[in-house]
Structure formats: structure tokens, C-alpha cells
GROMACS .gro file of C-alpha atoms in nm:
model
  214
    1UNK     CA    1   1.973   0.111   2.319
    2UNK     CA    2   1.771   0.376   2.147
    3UNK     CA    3   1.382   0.404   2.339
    4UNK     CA    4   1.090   0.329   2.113
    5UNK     CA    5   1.032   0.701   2.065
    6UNK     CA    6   1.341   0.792   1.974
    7UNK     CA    7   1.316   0.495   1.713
    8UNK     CA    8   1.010   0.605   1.611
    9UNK     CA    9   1.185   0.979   1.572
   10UNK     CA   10   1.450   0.840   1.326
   11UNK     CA   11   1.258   0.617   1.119
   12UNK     CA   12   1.273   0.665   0.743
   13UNK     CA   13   0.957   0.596   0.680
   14UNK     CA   14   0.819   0.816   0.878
   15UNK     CA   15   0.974   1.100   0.694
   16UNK     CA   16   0.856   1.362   0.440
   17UNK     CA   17   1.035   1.238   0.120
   18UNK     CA   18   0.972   1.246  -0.261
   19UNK     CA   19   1.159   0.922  -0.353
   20UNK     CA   20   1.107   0.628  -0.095
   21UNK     CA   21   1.463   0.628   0.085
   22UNK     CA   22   1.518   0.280   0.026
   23UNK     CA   23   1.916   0.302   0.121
   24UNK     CA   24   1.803   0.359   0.437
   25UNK     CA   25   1.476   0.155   0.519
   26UNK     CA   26   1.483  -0.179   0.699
   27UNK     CA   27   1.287  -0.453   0.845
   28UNK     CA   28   1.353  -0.322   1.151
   29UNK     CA   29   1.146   0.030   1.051
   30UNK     CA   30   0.831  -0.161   0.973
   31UNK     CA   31   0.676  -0.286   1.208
   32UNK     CA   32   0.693   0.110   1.454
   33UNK     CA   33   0.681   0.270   1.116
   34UNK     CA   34   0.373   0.155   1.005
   35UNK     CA   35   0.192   0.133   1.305
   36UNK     CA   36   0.267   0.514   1.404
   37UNK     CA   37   0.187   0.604   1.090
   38UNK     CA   38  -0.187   0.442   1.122
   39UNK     CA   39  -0.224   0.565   1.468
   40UNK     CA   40  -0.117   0.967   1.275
   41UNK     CA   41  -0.354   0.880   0.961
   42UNK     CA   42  -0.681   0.756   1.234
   43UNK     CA   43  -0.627   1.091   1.405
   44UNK     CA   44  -0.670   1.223   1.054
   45UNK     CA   45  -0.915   1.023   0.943
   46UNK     CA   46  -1.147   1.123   1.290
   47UNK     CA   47  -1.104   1.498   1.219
   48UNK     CA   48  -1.218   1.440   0.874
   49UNK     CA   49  -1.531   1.265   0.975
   50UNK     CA   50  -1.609   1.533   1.211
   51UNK     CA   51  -1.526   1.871   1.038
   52UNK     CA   52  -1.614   1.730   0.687
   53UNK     CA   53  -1.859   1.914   0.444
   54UNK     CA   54  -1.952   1.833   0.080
   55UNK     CA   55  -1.676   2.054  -0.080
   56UNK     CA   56  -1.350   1.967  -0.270
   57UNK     CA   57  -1.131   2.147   0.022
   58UNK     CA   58  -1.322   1.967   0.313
   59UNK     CA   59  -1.384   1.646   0.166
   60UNK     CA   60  -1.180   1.557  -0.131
   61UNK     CA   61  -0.860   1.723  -0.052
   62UNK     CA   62  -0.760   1.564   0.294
   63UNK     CA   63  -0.905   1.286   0.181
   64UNK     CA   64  -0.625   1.227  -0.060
   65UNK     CA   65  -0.410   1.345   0.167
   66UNK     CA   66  -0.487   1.003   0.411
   67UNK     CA   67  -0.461   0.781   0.118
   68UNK     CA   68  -0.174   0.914  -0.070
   69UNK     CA   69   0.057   0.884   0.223
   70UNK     CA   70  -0.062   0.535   0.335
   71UNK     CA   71  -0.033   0.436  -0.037
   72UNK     CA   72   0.310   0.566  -0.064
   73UNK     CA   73   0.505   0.449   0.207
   74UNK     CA   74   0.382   0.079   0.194
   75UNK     CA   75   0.436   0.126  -0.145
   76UNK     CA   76   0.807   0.141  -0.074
   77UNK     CA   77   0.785  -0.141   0.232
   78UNK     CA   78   0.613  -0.414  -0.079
   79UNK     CA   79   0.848  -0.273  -0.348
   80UNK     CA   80   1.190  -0.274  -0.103
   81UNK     CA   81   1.063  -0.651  -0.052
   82UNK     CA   82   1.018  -0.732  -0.377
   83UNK     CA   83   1.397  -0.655  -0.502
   84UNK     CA   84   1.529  -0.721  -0.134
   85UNK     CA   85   1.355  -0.996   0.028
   86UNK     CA   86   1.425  -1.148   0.390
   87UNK     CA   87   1.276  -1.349   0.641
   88UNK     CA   88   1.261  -1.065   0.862
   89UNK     CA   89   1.091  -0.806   0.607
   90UNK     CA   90   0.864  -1.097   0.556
   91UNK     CA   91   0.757  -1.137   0.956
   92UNK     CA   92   0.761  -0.777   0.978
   93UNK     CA   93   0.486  -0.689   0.674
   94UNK     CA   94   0.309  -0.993   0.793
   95UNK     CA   95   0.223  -0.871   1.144
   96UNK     CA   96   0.140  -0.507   1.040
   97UNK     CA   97  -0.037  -0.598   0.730
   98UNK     CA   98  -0.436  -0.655   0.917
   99UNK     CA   99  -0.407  -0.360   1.117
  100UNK     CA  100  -0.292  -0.208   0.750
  101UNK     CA  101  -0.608  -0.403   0.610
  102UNK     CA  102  -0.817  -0.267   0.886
  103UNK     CA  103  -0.741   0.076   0.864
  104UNK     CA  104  -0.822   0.093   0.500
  105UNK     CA  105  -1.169  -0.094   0.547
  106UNK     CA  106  -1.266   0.123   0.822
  107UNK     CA  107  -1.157   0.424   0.575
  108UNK     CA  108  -1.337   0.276   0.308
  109UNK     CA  109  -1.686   0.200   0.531
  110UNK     CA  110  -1.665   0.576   0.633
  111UNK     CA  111  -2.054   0.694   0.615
  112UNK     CA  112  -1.979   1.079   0.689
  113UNK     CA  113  -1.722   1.040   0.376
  114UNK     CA  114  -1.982   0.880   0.148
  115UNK     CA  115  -2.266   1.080   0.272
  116UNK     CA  116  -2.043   1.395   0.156
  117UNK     CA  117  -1.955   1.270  -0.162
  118UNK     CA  118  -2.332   1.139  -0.217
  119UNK     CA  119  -2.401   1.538  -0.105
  120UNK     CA  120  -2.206   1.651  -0.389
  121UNK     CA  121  -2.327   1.438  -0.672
  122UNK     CA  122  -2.710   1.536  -0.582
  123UNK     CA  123  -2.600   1.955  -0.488
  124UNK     CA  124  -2.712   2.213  -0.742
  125UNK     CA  125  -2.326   2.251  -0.818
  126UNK     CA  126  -2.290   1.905  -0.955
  127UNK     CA  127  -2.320   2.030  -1.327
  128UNK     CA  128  -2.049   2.264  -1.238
  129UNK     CA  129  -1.809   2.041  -1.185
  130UNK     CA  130  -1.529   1.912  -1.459
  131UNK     CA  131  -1.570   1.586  -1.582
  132UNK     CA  132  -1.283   1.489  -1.398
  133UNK     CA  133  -1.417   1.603  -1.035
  134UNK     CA  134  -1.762   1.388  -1.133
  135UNK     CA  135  -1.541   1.082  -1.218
  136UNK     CA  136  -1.367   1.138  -0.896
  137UNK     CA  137  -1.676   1.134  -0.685
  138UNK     CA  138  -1.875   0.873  -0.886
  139UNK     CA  139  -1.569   0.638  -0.796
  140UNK     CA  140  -1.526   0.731  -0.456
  141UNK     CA  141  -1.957   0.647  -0.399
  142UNK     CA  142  -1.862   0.336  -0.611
  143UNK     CA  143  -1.590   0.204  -0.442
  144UNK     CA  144  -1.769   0.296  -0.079
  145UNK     CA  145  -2.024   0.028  -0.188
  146UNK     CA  146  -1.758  -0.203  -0.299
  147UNK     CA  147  -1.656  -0.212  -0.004
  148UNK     CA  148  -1.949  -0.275   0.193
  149UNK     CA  149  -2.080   0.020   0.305
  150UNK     CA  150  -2.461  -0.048   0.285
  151UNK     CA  151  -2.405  -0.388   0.450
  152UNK     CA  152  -2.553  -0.508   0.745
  153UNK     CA  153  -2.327  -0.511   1.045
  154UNK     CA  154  -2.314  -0.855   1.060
  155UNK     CA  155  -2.250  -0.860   0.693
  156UNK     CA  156  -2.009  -0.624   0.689
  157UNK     CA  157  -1.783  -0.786   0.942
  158UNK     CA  158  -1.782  -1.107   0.776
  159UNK     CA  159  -1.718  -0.900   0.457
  160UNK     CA  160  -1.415  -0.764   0.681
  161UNK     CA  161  -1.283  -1.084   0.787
  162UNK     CA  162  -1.302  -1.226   0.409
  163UNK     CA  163  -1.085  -0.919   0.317
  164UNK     CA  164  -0.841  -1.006   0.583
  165UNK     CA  165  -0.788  -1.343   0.430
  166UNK     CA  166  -0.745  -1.176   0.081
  167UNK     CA  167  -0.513  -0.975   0.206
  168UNK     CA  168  -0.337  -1.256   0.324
  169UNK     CA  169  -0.330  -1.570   0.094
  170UNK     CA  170  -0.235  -1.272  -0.214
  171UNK     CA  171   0.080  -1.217   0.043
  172UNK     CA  172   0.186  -1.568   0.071
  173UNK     CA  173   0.091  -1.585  -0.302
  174UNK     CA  174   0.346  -1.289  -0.408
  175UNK     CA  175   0.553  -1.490  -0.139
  176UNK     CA  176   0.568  -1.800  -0.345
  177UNK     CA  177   0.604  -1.590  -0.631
  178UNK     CA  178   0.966  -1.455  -0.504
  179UNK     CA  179   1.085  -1.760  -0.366
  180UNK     CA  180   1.013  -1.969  -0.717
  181UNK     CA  181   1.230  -1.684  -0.874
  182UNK     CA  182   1.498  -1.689  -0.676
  183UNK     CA  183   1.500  -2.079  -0.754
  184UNK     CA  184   1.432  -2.058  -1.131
  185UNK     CA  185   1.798  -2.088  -1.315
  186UNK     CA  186   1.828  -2.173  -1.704
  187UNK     CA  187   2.160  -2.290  -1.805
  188UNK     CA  188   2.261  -2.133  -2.146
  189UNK     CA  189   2.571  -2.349  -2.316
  190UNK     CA  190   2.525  -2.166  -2.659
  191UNK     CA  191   2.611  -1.801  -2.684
  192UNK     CA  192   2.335  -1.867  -3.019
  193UNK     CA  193   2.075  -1.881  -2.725
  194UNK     CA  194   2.196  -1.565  -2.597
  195UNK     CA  195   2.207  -1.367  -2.955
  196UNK     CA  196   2.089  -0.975  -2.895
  197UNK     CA  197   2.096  -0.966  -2.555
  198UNK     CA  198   2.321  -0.647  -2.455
  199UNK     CA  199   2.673  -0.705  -2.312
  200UNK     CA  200   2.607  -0.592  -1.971
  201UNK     CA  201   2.313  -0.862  -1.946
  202UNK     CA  202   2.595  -1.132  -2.038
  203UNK     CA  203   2.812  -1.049  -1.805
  204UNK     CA  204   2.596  -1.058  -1.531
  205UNK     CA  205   2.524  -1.432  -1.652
  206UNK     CA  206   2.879  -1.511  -1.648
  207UNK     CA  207   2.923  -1.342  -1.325
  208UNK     CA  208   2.632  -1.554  -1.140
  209UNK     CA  209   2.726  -1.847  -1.278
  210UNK     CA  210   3.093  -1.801  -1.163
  211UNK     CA  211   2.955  -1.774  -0.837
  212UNK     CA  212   2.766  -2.102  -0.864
  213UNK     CA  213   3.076  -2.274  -1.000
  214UNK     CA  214   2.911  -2.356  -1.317
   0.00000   0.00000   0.00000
């Protein structure tokens, strides 16, 4: 039996790609996959609070860097559960989803990240800037207060927990979502009702109900 670290070592997600590999990902790659991957991105996100400086390279740049990634691979853990659902791809987003939550609030609530990008929007260079670089940082101090960065403490963790429960019931929603799809059938006794619809899309409605017996 392979040791965690050696699972962790061979996970998919967990490696540099382009294109998710989604021949190779499985439930079982979630629940290590993700959670080394937070533990990597809060080692990333610490440096950044301590070495960061109100410049594009110091601030914007590895900023992106945290988000892309996070965004990317469980991008490809909610799309490979969308067109390949399980019960055990199911348990596995559930139980790593908070701590997915969590990280992205606590990324979100950074003060050294929005004091740097409030830094930039009031520095002499500000006019310098494309309109594209403004909109970036305009967002980023919008979005910081969005997500509850000038609460109160208290405020802001009940403003966590509420997000938590978001998070949550639009899970089980998508949830439903799939399993009322996978239920839905319509069956089609007149090839009339079926007029335009390309040849391969027939057969593949002949070929399911086959399978049904219909």
C-alpha cells in the first residue's frame, strides 16, 4: 500500500498541466490533493503578506499566481463531477470544500494585500497605469470589501460562517441539479419530434433506450 506521501507524490492534481488530466483524476485524489495543495498555496499566501510592496511584480503578480492555481484545479475536481458524478467524488468535495472556503476567505480578508493595492490606487504612479491595471486594482479593493474586510471581528466571523453555508446549500443545490438530470427521460415515439436533430444525436437515443429496454 502506497504511504500518504508517496500518494501525495503521484497525484494528478498536484501536477503542472495545461489541460486538467481528467483520464487520470479520481475521487480518491481529492481529498490529499486538495488539502496539500492549500497547505503549498498558505505558505504562499504568508510570504506574500510579508515580502509584499505596492508594485505589479510584488503584489499583483503572485497574487494571481495563488488564485489561478486554486481556481484551476478545483475547476477540474467540480467540472470532472459534473460529467462523472459518484457518491464518492461527492463525500470527497464535500469534506475538503470549508477548508477550500476558508482558505479563500482568509485570502480575500488579507489587510497587507488590500493595504498594497489601496497603496497603488492613491501612489503618484496611479495615472500611469493602463486602464486595464486600474480596473484590476479597483476590483481587487472592491471585492476585499465584499468580502468583509472592514468588518468587525465578530462580524466578520459570522460573515465567515454565512459563507460556509453558501458554500454549502449551492453544493447540495448543483447536487440536486445532477441527480434530477440523470432522472429526467422524454420518450420520443415520432421521428417528427426528432426532425433536425443530427444523426449521431439519434443514435445515441436509440442506443439508451435499447439499454432501458424501451
Amino acid at each position: 500500500m502506497p504511504s500518504p506521501m508517496e500518494d501525495t507524490e503521484n497525484n494528478p492534481l498536484l501536477k503542472d498541466f495545461y489541460f486538467p488530466p481528467f483520464d487520470s483524476i479520481e475521487a480518491k485524489h481529492v481529498r490529499p490533493g486538495i488539502r496539500a495543495l492549500l497547505k503549498k498555496l498558505e505558505c504562499e499566501l504568508e510570504e506574500l503578506e510579508r515580502t509584499v510592496e505596492p508594485a505589479w511584480k510584488k503584489l499583483v503578480e503572485p497574487l494571481e499566481r495563488i488564485e489561478d492555481r486554486l481556481g484551476v484545479v478545483w475547476g477540474a475536481v467540480s467540472h470532472l463531477k459534473s460529467v462523472k458524478d459518484n457518491p464518492e467524488l461527492r463525500s470527497a468535495i464535500e469534506e475538503v470544500q470549508p477548508e477550500k472556503v476558508a482558505f479563500e476567505l482568509k485570502l480575500g480578508q488579507s489587510k497587507p494585500i488590500y493595504n498594497a493595492f489601496k497603496d497603488i490606487r492613491e501612489s503618484s504612479n496611479w495615472e500611469g497605469l493602463s486602464d486595464a491595471r486600474k480596473r484590476i486594482v479597483e476590483l481587487q479593493i472592491k471585492e476585499a470589501v465584499l468580502n468583509g474586510i472592514a468588518l468587525e471581528d465578530d462580524k466578520r466571523e459570522e460573515f465567515n460562517k454565512i459563507e460556509q453555508e453558501l458554500a454549502k446549500l449551492s453544493q447540495k443545490f448543483g447536487e440536486n441539479v445532477l441527480d434530477a438530470t440523470k432522472k429526467y427521460e422524454k420518450l420520443i415515439t415520432d421521428k417528427k419530434d426528432i426532425e433536425g436533430l443530427p444523426a449521431s444525436g439519434s443514435w445515441i437515443g436509440c442506443t439508451d433506450s435499447s439499454v432501458k429496454g424501451t
